[in-house]
Amino acid sequence: MTTIDTEMLARRIPLVGTYNVRDIGGYVTTDGRVVARHLMLRGDALHQVDDEGRELLAQMTLRTTIDLRENDERDVAPDQVNDNVEMISIPLFTHHVTAIDDVTDRGQFTTLDEVYQFIVSNRGQAVAAVLHELAQPETLPALVHCTAGKDRTGIVIALLLSVLGVPDEAIARDYHATDHFLSGEFHETILKRAAENGHDPVAYTAMLGCEPYLILDVLSKVRTSHGDVETYLVEHGLDASDIERLRATLLEGEPRESDSSDSTRSDLEGGIHG
């Protein structure tokens, strides 16, 4: 289990039936602004949320959930949220996939790196669609989630935080925190289910990892192929006005000029501990 600081622990929303629902507010951007709190949540599956959990969501005035899971996952474990919460489905692997050859069997991937690189290279349109929904009026507060709130959610939130101007180090720490929140009961349940379904527990354990380099590689690949995250998103269908609305809605404070003291990739990896 990874070490985790008090500030990161305080981000977790104690939503009954979940393990990894967190607020991404409070991160400071490179130009000195701050991501607004209680507007943007990330999380795992919501199928075990009970009345107590729904009451908490009502207190938070949650308006929208964006579900990144595939149809089969939603059918087995449908979200259990309040009736007034709009539930939007954007399955990250198959959203707007039209050619039968493009529909990907998720079981073909043997490493997380393969999963992440596939999403970045082939599913940018789906990621852009998620951010487009988040930019619309009356959408926030919103919760983006998948099954574990780790991989699909991790990539979407990383690209959102990056386009808001949050430094890579903070993005990597936010991603890596999942390693803590999914330890214990969640981890044991997933491994037991994997064994019952005939999966190799050692290989499956590797797929549960949240090492910072994975999300840093996502950001690096995006920048290598498109120059920056904003260009990547626009070229995959996100309107520039959506990005401006996201910044206007999710950022607080006045921007200042960024300095040249931003951490390098090697500094990031060296300063994040598992």
Coordinates of N, CA and C in Angstrom, one line a residue, residues 1-201:
M1 N 0.8 -1.2 0.0 CA 0.0 0.0 0.0 C 0.9 1.2 0.0
T2 N 0.5 2.2 -0.8 CA 1.3 3.4 -0.9 C 1.1 4.3 0.3
T3 N 2.2 5.1 0.7 CA 2.0 6.1 1.7 C 1.2 7.2 1.1
I4 N 0.4 7.9 1.9 CA -0.5 9.0 1.4 C -0.6 10.1 2.4
D5 N -0.6 11.3 2.0 CA -0.6 12.4 3.0 C -2.0 12.7 3.4
T6 N -2.1 13.5 4.5 CA -3.4 13.9 5.1 C -4.3 14.6 4.1
E7 N -3.7 15.5 3.3 CA -4.4 16.3 2.3 C -5.1 15.4 1.3
M8 N -4.4 14.4 0.8 CA -5.0 13.4 -0.1 C -6.1 12.6 0.5
L9 N -5.9 12.2 1.7 CA -6.9 11.4 2.4 C -8.2 12.2 2.6
A10 N -8.0 13.5 2.8 CA -9.2 14.4 3.0 C -10.0 14.6 1.7
R11 N -9.4 14.2 0.5 CA -10.1 14.3 -0.7 C -11.2 13.2 -0.9
R12 N -11.0 12.1 -0.2 CA -12.0 11.0 -0.4 C -13.4 11.4 0.1
I13 N -14.4 11.1 -0.7 CA -15.8 11.3 -0.3 C -16.3 10.0 0.3
P14 N -16.7 10.1 1.6 CA -17.1 8.8 2.3 C -18.5 8.3 1.8
L15 N -18.5 8.0 0.5 CA -19.8 7.6 -0.1 C -20.0 6.1 0.1
V16 N -21.0 5.7 0.9 CA -21.2 4.3 1.2 C -21.3 3.5 -0.1
G17 N -20.6 2.3 -0.1 CA -20.7 1.5 -1.3 C -19.6 1.8 -2.3
T18 N -18.7 2.7 -2.0 CA -17.6 3.0 -2.9 C -16.3 3.0 -2.2
Y19 N -15.2 3.0 -2.9 CA -13.8 3.0 -2.3 C -13.0 4.2 -2.8
N20 N -13.3 4.7 -3.9 CA -12.3 5.6 -4.6 C -12.9 6.9 -5.1
V21 N -14.0 7.4 -4.5 CA -14.6 8.6 -4.9 C -13.9 9.8 -4.3
R22 N -13.4 10.7 -5.1 CA -12.5 11.8 -4.6 C -12.8 13.1 -5.2
D23 N -12.5 14.2 -4.5 CA -12.6 15.5 -5.1 C -11.3 15.9 -5.7
I24 N -11.3 16.4 -6.9 CA -10.0 16.9 -7.5 C -9.8 18.4 -7.3
G25 N -10.7 19.0 -6.6 CA -10.5 20.4 -6.3 C -9.3 20.7 -5.3
G26 N -8.8 21.9 -5.4 CA -7.7 22.3 -4.5 C -6.3 22.3 -5.1
Y27 N -6.1 21.6 -6.3 CA -4.8 21.6 -6.9 C -4.5 23.0 -7.4
V28 N -3.3 23.4 -7.3 CA -2.8 24.7 -7.7 C -2.2 24.6 -9.1
T29 N -2.6 25.5 -10.0 CA -2.1 25.4 -11.4 C -0.7 26.1 -11.5
T30 N -0.1 26.0 -12.7 CA 1.2 26.6 -12.9 C 1.1 28.1 -12.9
D31 N -0.1 28.7 -13.2 CA -0.2 30.1 -13.2 C -0.8 30.7 -11.9
G32 N -0.9 29.8 -10.8 CA -1.3 30.3 -9.5 C -2.8 30.2 -9.2
R33 N -3.6 29.7 -10.2 CA -5.0 29.6 -9.9 C -5.2 28.2 -9.1
V34 N -6.4 28.0 -8.7 CA -6.8 26.8 -7.9 C -8.0 26.1 -8.5
V35 N -7.9 24.8 -8.6 CA -9.1 24.1 -9.1 C -10.2 24.1 -8.0
A36 N -11.4 24.6 -8.3 CA -12.5 24.7 -7.4 C -12.8 23.4 -6.7
R37 N -13.2 23.5 -5.5 CA -13.5 22.2 -4.7 C -15.0 21.9 -4.9
H38 N -15.3 20.6 -4.8 CA -16.7 20.1 -4.8 C -17.4 20.3 -6.1
L39 N -16.7 20.5 -7.2 CA -17.4 20.6 -8.5 C -17.1 19.4 -9.3
M40 N -15.9 18.8 -9.2 CA -15.5 17.7 -10.1 C -15.0 16.6 -9.2
L41 N -15.7 15.5 -9.3 CA -15.3 14.3 -8.6 C -14.9 13.2 -9.5
R42 N -14.0 12.3 -9.1 CA -13.6 11.1 -9.8 C -13.9 9.9 -8.9
G43 N -14.2 8.7 -9.5 CA -14.6 7.6 -8.7 C -14.7 6.3 -9.3
D44 N -15.0 5.3 -8.5 CA -15.2 3.9 -8.9 C -16.7 3.7 -9.1
A45 N -17.1 2.4 -9.2 CA -18.5 2.1 -9.6 C -19.4 2.5 -8.5
L46 N -20.7 2.8 -8.9 CA -21.7 3.4 -8.0 C -22.8 2.4 -7.8
H47 N -22.6 1.1 -8.1 CA -23.8 0.2 -8.0 C -24.1 -0.2 -6.6
Q48 N -23.3 0.1 -5.6 CA -23.6 -0.3 -4.2 C -23.9 0.9 -3.3
V49 N -24.1 2.0 -4.0 CA -24.5 3.2 -3.2 C -25.9 3.0 -2.6
D50 N -26.0 3.2 -1.3 CA -27.3 3.0 -0.6 C -28.0 4.3 -0.3
D51 N -29.0 4.3 0.5 CA -29.8 5.5 0.8 C -28.9 6.5 1.5
E52 N -28.1 6.1 2.4 CA -27.2 7.0 3.1 C -26.2 7.7 2.1
G53 N -25.7 6.9 1.1 CA -24.9 7.5 0.1 C -25.6 8.4 -0.8
R54 N -26.8 8.1 -1.1 CA -27.6 9.0 -2.0 C -27.9 10.3 -1.3
E55 N -28.1 10.2 0.0 CA -28.4 11.4 0.8 C -27.1 12.3 0.8
L56 N -25.9 11.7 0.9 CA -24.7 12.5 0.8 C -24.6 13.2 -0.6
L57 N -24.9 12.4 -1.6 CA -24.9 13.0 -3.0 C -25.8 14.2 -3.1
A58 N -27.0 14.1 -2.5 CA -28.0 15.1 -2.5 C -27.4 16.4 -1.8
Q59 N -26.8 16.1 -0.7 CA -26.2 17.3 0.1 C -25.1 18.0 -0.7
M60 N -24.4 17.2 -1.6 CA -23.4 17.8 -2.4 C -23.9 18.4 -3.7
T61 N -25.3 18.3 -3.9 CA -26.0 18.8 -5.1 C -25.4 18.2 -6.4
L62 N -25.0 16.9 -6.3 CA -24.5 16.3 -7.6 C -25.5 16.4 -8.7
R63 N -25.1 16.8 -9.8 CA -26.0 17.0 -11.0 C -25.8 15.9 -12.0
T64 N -24.6 15.4 -12.2 CA -24.3 14.5 -13.3 C -23.3 13.5 -12.9
T65 N -23.5 12.3 -13.5 CA -22.5 11.2 -13.5 C -22.1 10.9 -14.9
I66 N -20.9 10.7 -15.2 CA -20.4 10.3 -16.5 C -19.8 8.9 -16.3
D67 N -20.4 7.9 -16.9 CA -20.0 6.5 -16.7 C -19.1 6.1 -17.9
L68 N -17.9 5.8 -17.7 CA -16.9 5.4 -18.7 C -17.0 3.9 -19.0
R69 N -17.8 3.1 -18.3 CA -17.8 1.7 -18.5 C -18.5 1.3 -19.8
E70 N -18.3 0.0 -20.2 CA -19.0 -0.5 -21.3 C -20.4 -1.0 -21.0
N71 N -21.2 -1.3 -22.0 CA -22.6 -1.7 -21.7 C -22.7 -2.9 -20.8
D72 N -21.8 -3.9 -21.1 CA -21.9 -5.1 -20.2 C -21.6 -4.8 -18.8
E73 N -20.7 -3.9 -18.5 CA -20.4 -3.6 -17.1 C -21.5 -2.8 -16.5
R74 N -22.2 -1.9 -17.2 CA -23.3 -1.2 -16.6 C -24.5 -2.1 -16.4
D75 N -24.7 -3.1 -17.3 CA -25.8 -4.0 -17.2 C -25.7 -4.8 -15.9
V76 N -24.5 -5.3 -15.6 CA -24.3 -6.1 -14.4 C -24.3 -5.3 -13.1
A77 N -23.8 -4.0 -13.2 CA -23.7 -3.2 -12.0 C -24.2 -1.7 -12.3
P78 N -25.5 -1.5 -12.5 CA -26.0 -0.2 -12.8 C -25.8 0.8 -11.6
D79 N -25.6 2.1 -12.0 CA -25.4 3.1 -11.0 C -26.7 3.2 -10.1
Q80 N -26.5 3.5 -8.8 CA -27.6 3.6 -7.9 C -27.5 5.0 -7.3
V81 N -27.9 6.0 -8.1 CA -27.8 7.4 -7.6 C -29.2 8.0 -7.6
N82 N -29.3 9.2 -7.2 CA -30.6 9.9 -7.1 C -31.3 10.1 -8.5
D83 N -32.6 10.1 -8.5 CA -33.4 10.2 -9.7 C -33.1 11.5 -10.4
N84 N -32.7 12.6 -9.7 CA -32.5 13.9 -10.3 C -31.1 14.0 -10.8
V85 N -30.2 13.0 -10.7 CA -28.9 13.1 -11.2 C -28.9 12.6 -12.7
E86 N -28.4 13.3 -13.6 CA -28.4 12.9 -15.0 C -27.2 11.9 -15.2
M87 N -27.5 10.8 -15.7 CA -26.5 9.7 -15.9 C -26.1 9.7 -17.4
I88 N -24.9 10.0 -17.7 CA -24.4 10.1 -19.1 C -23.5 8.9 -19.3
S89 N -23.7 8.1 -20.3 CA -22.8 7.0 -20.6 C -21.9 7.4 -21.8
I90 N -20.6 7.3 -21.6 CA -19.6 7.5 -22.6 C -18.6 6.3 -22.5
P91 N -18.9 5.1 -23.0 CA -18.0 4.0 -22.8 C -16.7 4.3 -23.6
L92 N -15.6 4.3 -22.8 CA -14.4 4.8 -23.4 C -13.8 4.0 -24.5
F93 N -14.1 2.7 -24.5 CA -13.5 1.8 -25.5 C -14.3 1.8 -26.8
T94 N -15.6 2.0 -26.7 CA -16.5 1.9 -27.9 C -17.3 3.1 -28.2
H95 N -17.1 4.2 -27.6 CA -17.9 5.4 -27.9 C -17.7 5.8 -29.3
H96 N -18.8 5.9 -30.1 CA -18.8 6.3 -31.5 C -17.9 5.4 -32.4
V97 N -17.7 4.2 -31.9 CA -17.0 3.2 -32.8 C -18.0 2.6 -33.8
T98 N -17.7 2.8 -35.1 CA -18.7 2.3 -36.1 C -18.2 1.1 -36.8
A99 N -16.9 1.0 -37.1 CA -16.5 -0.2 -37.9 C -16.3 -1.4 -36.9
I100 N -16.8 -2.5 -37.3 CA -16.7 -3.7 -36.4 C -15.3 -4.0 -36.1
D101 N -14.3 -3.7 -37.0 CA -12.9 -4.1 -36.7 C -12.3 -3.2 -35.6
D102 N -13.0 -2.0 -35.3 CA -12.5 -1.1 -34.3 C -12.9 -1.4 -32.9
V103 N -13.9 -2.3 -32.8 CA -14.4 -2.7 -31.5 C -13.4 -3.6 -30.8
T104 N -12.9 -3.1 -29.7 CA -11.8 -3.8 -29.1 C -12.2 -4.7 -27.9
D105 N -11.7 -5.9 -27.9 CA -11.9 -6.8 -26.8 C -10.9 -6.4 -25.7
R106 N -11.5 -5.9 -24.6 CA -10.6 -5.4 -23.5 C -9.7 -6.5 -23.0
G107 N -10.1 -7.8 -23.1 CA -9.3 -8.9 -22.6 C -8.0 -9.1 -23.4
Q108 N -7.8 -8.5 -24.5 CA -6.6 -8.7 -25.3 C -5.4 -8.0 -24.6
F109 N -5.6 -7.0 -23.7 CA -4.5 -6.3 -23.2 C -3.9 -7.1 -22.0
T110 N -2.6 -7.2 -22.0 CA -1.9 -7.9 -20.9 C -1.1 -7.0 -19.9
T111 N -1.0 -5.7 -20.3 CA -0.3 -4.8 -19.4 C -1.1 -3.5 -19.4
L112 N -0.9 -2.7 -18.3 CA -1.6 -1.4 -18.2 C -1.1 -0.5 -19.2
D113 N 0.2 -0.6 -19.5 CA 0.8 0.3 -20.5 C 0.1 0.1 -21.9
E114 N -0.2 -1.1 -22.2 CA -0.9 -1.4 -23.5 C -2.3 -0.8 -23.5
V115 N -3.0 -0.9 -22.3 CA -4.3 -0.3 -22.2 C -4.3 1.2 -22.4
Y116 N -3.3 1.9 -21.7 CA -3.2 3.3 -21.7 C -2.8 3.8 -23.1
Q117 N -1.9 3.2 -23.7 CA -1.4 3.7 -25.0 C -2.5 3.5 -26.0
F118 N -3.3 2.4 -25.9 CA -4.4 2.2 -26.8 C -5.4 3.3 -26.7
I119 N -5.8 3.7 -25.5 CA -6.8 4.7 -25.3 C -6.3 6.0 -25.8
V120 N -5.0 6.4 -25.5 CA -4.5 7.7 -26.0 C -4.4 7.7 -27.5
S121 N -4.0 6.6 -28.1 CA -3.9 6.5 -29.6 C -5.2 6.4 -30.4
N122 N -6.2 5.7 -29.7 CA -7.4 5.3 -30.5 C -8.7 5.8 -29.9
R123 N -8.7 6.4 -28.7 CA -10.0 6.8 -28.1 C -10.0 8.2 -27.6
G124 N -9.2 9.0 -28.3 CA -9.2 10.5 -28.0 C -10.5 11.1 -28.2
Q125 N -11.3 10.7 -29.2 CA -12.6 11.2 -29.4 C -13.5 11.0 -28.2
A126 N -13.4 9.8 -27.6 CA -14.2 9.6 -26.4 C -13.8 10.4 -25.2
V127 N -12.5 10.6 -25.0 CA -12.1 11.5 -23.9 C -12.6 12.9 -24.2
A128 N -12.5 13.4 -25.4 CA -12.9 14.7 -25.7 C -14.5 14.9 -25.5
A129 N -15.2 13.8 -25.8 CA -16.6 13.8 -25.5 C -17.0 14.0 -24.0
V130 N -16.2 13.3 -23.2 CA -16.4 13.5 -21.7 C -16.2 14.9 -21.3
L131 N -15.1 15.5 -21.8 CA -14.8 16.9 -21.4 C -15.8 17.9 -22.0
H132 N -16.3 17.5 -23.2 CA -17.4 18.4 -23.7 C -18.6 18.4 -22.8
E133 N -19.0 17.2 -22.3 CA -20.2 17.2 -21.4 C -19.9 17.9 -20.1
L134 N -18.7 17.8 -19.6 CA -18.4 18.6 -18.4 C -18.4 20.1 -18.6
A135 N -18.2 20.5 -19.8 CA -18.2 22.0 -20.1 C -19.5 22.6 -20.2
Q136 N -20.6 21.7 -20.3 CA -21.9 22.3 -20.6 C -22.5 22.9 -19.4
P137 N -23.4 23.9 -19.5 CA -24.1 24.5 -18.4 C -24.9 23.5 -17.6
E138 N -25.0 23.7 -16.4 CA -25.8 22.9 -15.5 C -25.3 21.5 -15.3
T139 N -24.1 21.2 -15.7 CA -23.5 19.8 -15.6 C -22.9 19.6 -14.2
L140 N -22.2 20.6 -13.7 CA -21.5 20.5 -12.5 C -22.4 20.8 -11.3
P141 N -22.1 20.2 -10.1 CA -21.1 19.2 -9.8 C -21.3 17.9 -10.5
A142 N -20.2 17.3 -10.9 CA -20.2 16.0 -11.7 C -19.3 15.0 -11.1
L143 N -19.5 13.8 -11.4 CA -18.7 12.7 -11.0 C -18.4 11.8 -12.2
V144 N -17.1 11.7 -12.6 CA -16.7 10.8 -13.7 C -16.2 9.5 -13.0
H145 N -16.7 8.4 -13.6 CA -16.3 7.1 -12.9 C -16.2 6.0 -13.9
C146 N -15.5 4.9 -13.5 CA -15.6 3.6 -14.3 C -15.8 2.5 -13.2
T147 N -15.1 1.4 -13.3 CA -15.3 0.4 -12.3 C -14.4 0.6 -11.1
A148 N -13.1 0.8 -11.3 CA -12.2 1.1 -10.2 C -11.9 2.5 -10.0
G149 N -12.2 3.4 -10.9 CA -11.8 4.8 -10.9 C -10.3 4.9 -11.0
K150 N -9.7 4.0 -11.8 CA -8.2 4.0 -11.8 C -7.7 4.2 -13.2
D151 N -8.1 3.5 -14.2 CA -7.5 3.5 -15.5 C -8.2 4.5 -16.5
R152 N -9.4 4.1 -16.9 CA -10.2 5.0 -17.8 C -10.4 6.4 -17.1
T153 N -10.9 6.3 -15.8 CA -11.1 7.6 -15.1 C -9.8 8.3 -14.9
G154 N -8.7 7.6 -14.6 CA -7.4 8.2 -14.4 C -6.9 9.0 -15.6
I155 N -7.1 8.4 -16.8 CA -6.7 9.1 -18.0 C -7.5 10.3 -18.3
V156 N -8.8 10.2 -18.1 CA -9.7 11.4 -18.4 C -9.4 12.5 -17.4
I157 N -9.2 12.2 -16.1 CA -8.9 13.2 -15.1 C -7.5 13.8 -15.3
A158 N -6.6 13.0 -15.7 CA -5.2 13.5 -15.9 C -5.2 14.5 -17.0
L159 N -5.9 14.2 -18.1 CA -6.0 15.2 -19.2 C -6.8 16.4 -18.9
L160 N -7.8 16.3 -18.1 CA -8.6 17.4 -17.6 C -7.7 18.3 -16.8
L161 N -7.0 17.7 -15.8 CA -6.2 18.5 -14.9 C -5.1 19.2 -15.7
S162 N -4.5 18.5 -16.6 CA -3.4 19.1 -17.4 C -3.9 20.3 -18.2
V163 N -5.1 20.2 -18.9 CA -5.6 21.3 -19.7 C -6.0 22.5 -18.8
L164 N -6.3 22.2 -17.5 CA -6.5 23.3 -16.5 C -5.2 23.9 -16.1
G165 N -4.1 23.3 -16.3 CA -2.8 23.9 -15.9 C -2.2 23.3 -14.7
V166 N -2.7 22.2 -14.2 CA -2.2 21.5 -13.0 C -0.9 20.9 -13.4
P167 N 0.2 21.0 -12.6 CA 1.5 20.4 -12.9 C 1.5 18.9 -13.0
D168 N 2.3 18.3 -13.7 CA 2.4 16.9 -13.9 C 2.6 16.2 -12.5
E169 N 3.4 16.8 -11.6 CA 3.7 16.1 -10.4 C 2.4 15.9 -9.6
A170 N 1.5 17.0 -9.5 CA 0.2 16.8 -8.8 C -0.7 15.8 -9.5
I171 N -0.7 15.8 -10.8 CA -1.5 14.9 -11.6 C -1.1 13.4 -11.3
A172 N 0.2 13.2 -11.2 CA 0.8 11.9 -10.9 C 0.4 11.5 -9.5
R173 N 0.5 12.4 -8.6 CA 0.2 12.1 -7.2 C -1.3 11.7 -7.0
D174 N -2.2 12.5 -7.7 CA -3.6 12.2 -7.7 C -3.9 10.8 -8.3
Y175 N -3.2 10.5 -9.4 CA -3.4 9.2 -10.0 C -2.9 8.1 -9.0
H176 N -1.7 8.3 -8.5 CA -1.1 7.2 -7.6 C -1.9 7.0 -6.3
A177 N -2.7 8.0 -5.9 CA -3.4 7.8 -4.6 C -4.4 6.7 -4.7
T178 N -4.8 6.3 -5.9 CA -5.8 5.2 -6.1 C -5.2 3.9 -5.5
D179 N -3.9 3.8 -5.5 CA -3.2 2.6 -5.0 C -3.5 2.4 -3.5
H180 N -3.7 3.5 -2.8 CA -4.1 3.5 -1.4 C -5.5 3.1 -1.3
F181 N -6.4 3.9 -2.0 CA -7.8 3.7 -1.8 C -8.4 2.4 -2.2
L182 N -7.7 1.7 -3.2 CA -8.2 0.4 -3.6 C -7.4 -0.7 -3.0
S183 N -6.7 -0.5 -1.9 CA -6.0 -1.6 -1.2 C -7.1 -2.2 -0.3
G184 N -6.7 -3.3 0.4 CA -7.6 -3.9 1.4 C -8.7 -4.6 0.7
E185 N -9.9 -4.3 1.2 CA -11.1 -5.1 0.8 C -11.3 -5.1 -0.7
F186 N -11.2 -4.0 -1.4 CA -11.4 -3.9 -2.8 C -10.4 -4.8 -3.5
H187 N -9.2 -4.7 -3.2 CA -8.1 -5.5 -3.8 C -8.4 -7.0 -3.6
E188 N -8.7 -7.4 -2.4 CA -9.0 -8.8 -2.1 C -10.2 -9.3 -2.9
T189 N -11.2 -8.5 -3.0 CA -12.4 -8.9 -3.7 C -12.1 -9.1 -5.2
I190 N -11.4 -8.2 -5.8 CA -11.0 -8.2 -7.2 C -10.2 -9.5 -7.5
L191 N -9.2 -9.8 -6.7 CA -8.4 -10.9 -6.9 C -9.1 -12.2 -6.7
K192 N -10.1 -12.3 -5.8 CA -10.9 -13.5 -5.6 C -11.7 -13.7 -6.8
R193 N -12.3 -12.6 -7.4 CA -13.2 -12.8 -8.5 C -12.3 -13.2 -9.7
A194 N -11.1 -12.7 -9.8 CA -10.3 -13.0 -11.0 C -9.9 -14.5 -10.9
A195 N -9.6 -15.0 -9.7 CA -9.3 -16.4 -9.6 C -10.4 -17.3 -9.9
E196 N -11.6 -16.9 -9.5 CA -12.8 -17.7 -9.8 C -13.1 -17.7 -11.3
N197 N -12.7 -16.7 -12.0 CA -12.9 -16.7 -13.5 C -11.7 -17.2 -14.2
G198 N -10.8 -17.9 -13.5 CA -9.6 -18.5 -14.2 C -8.5 -17.7 -14.6
H199 N -8.4 -16.4 -14.0 CA -7.3 -15.5 -14.4 C -6.1 -15.8 -13.5
D200 N -4.9 -15.6 -14.0 CA -3.7 -15.7 -13.2 C -3.6 -14.5 -12.2
P201 N -3.6 -14.9 -10.9 CA -3.6 -13.8 -9.9 C -2.4 -12.9 -9.9

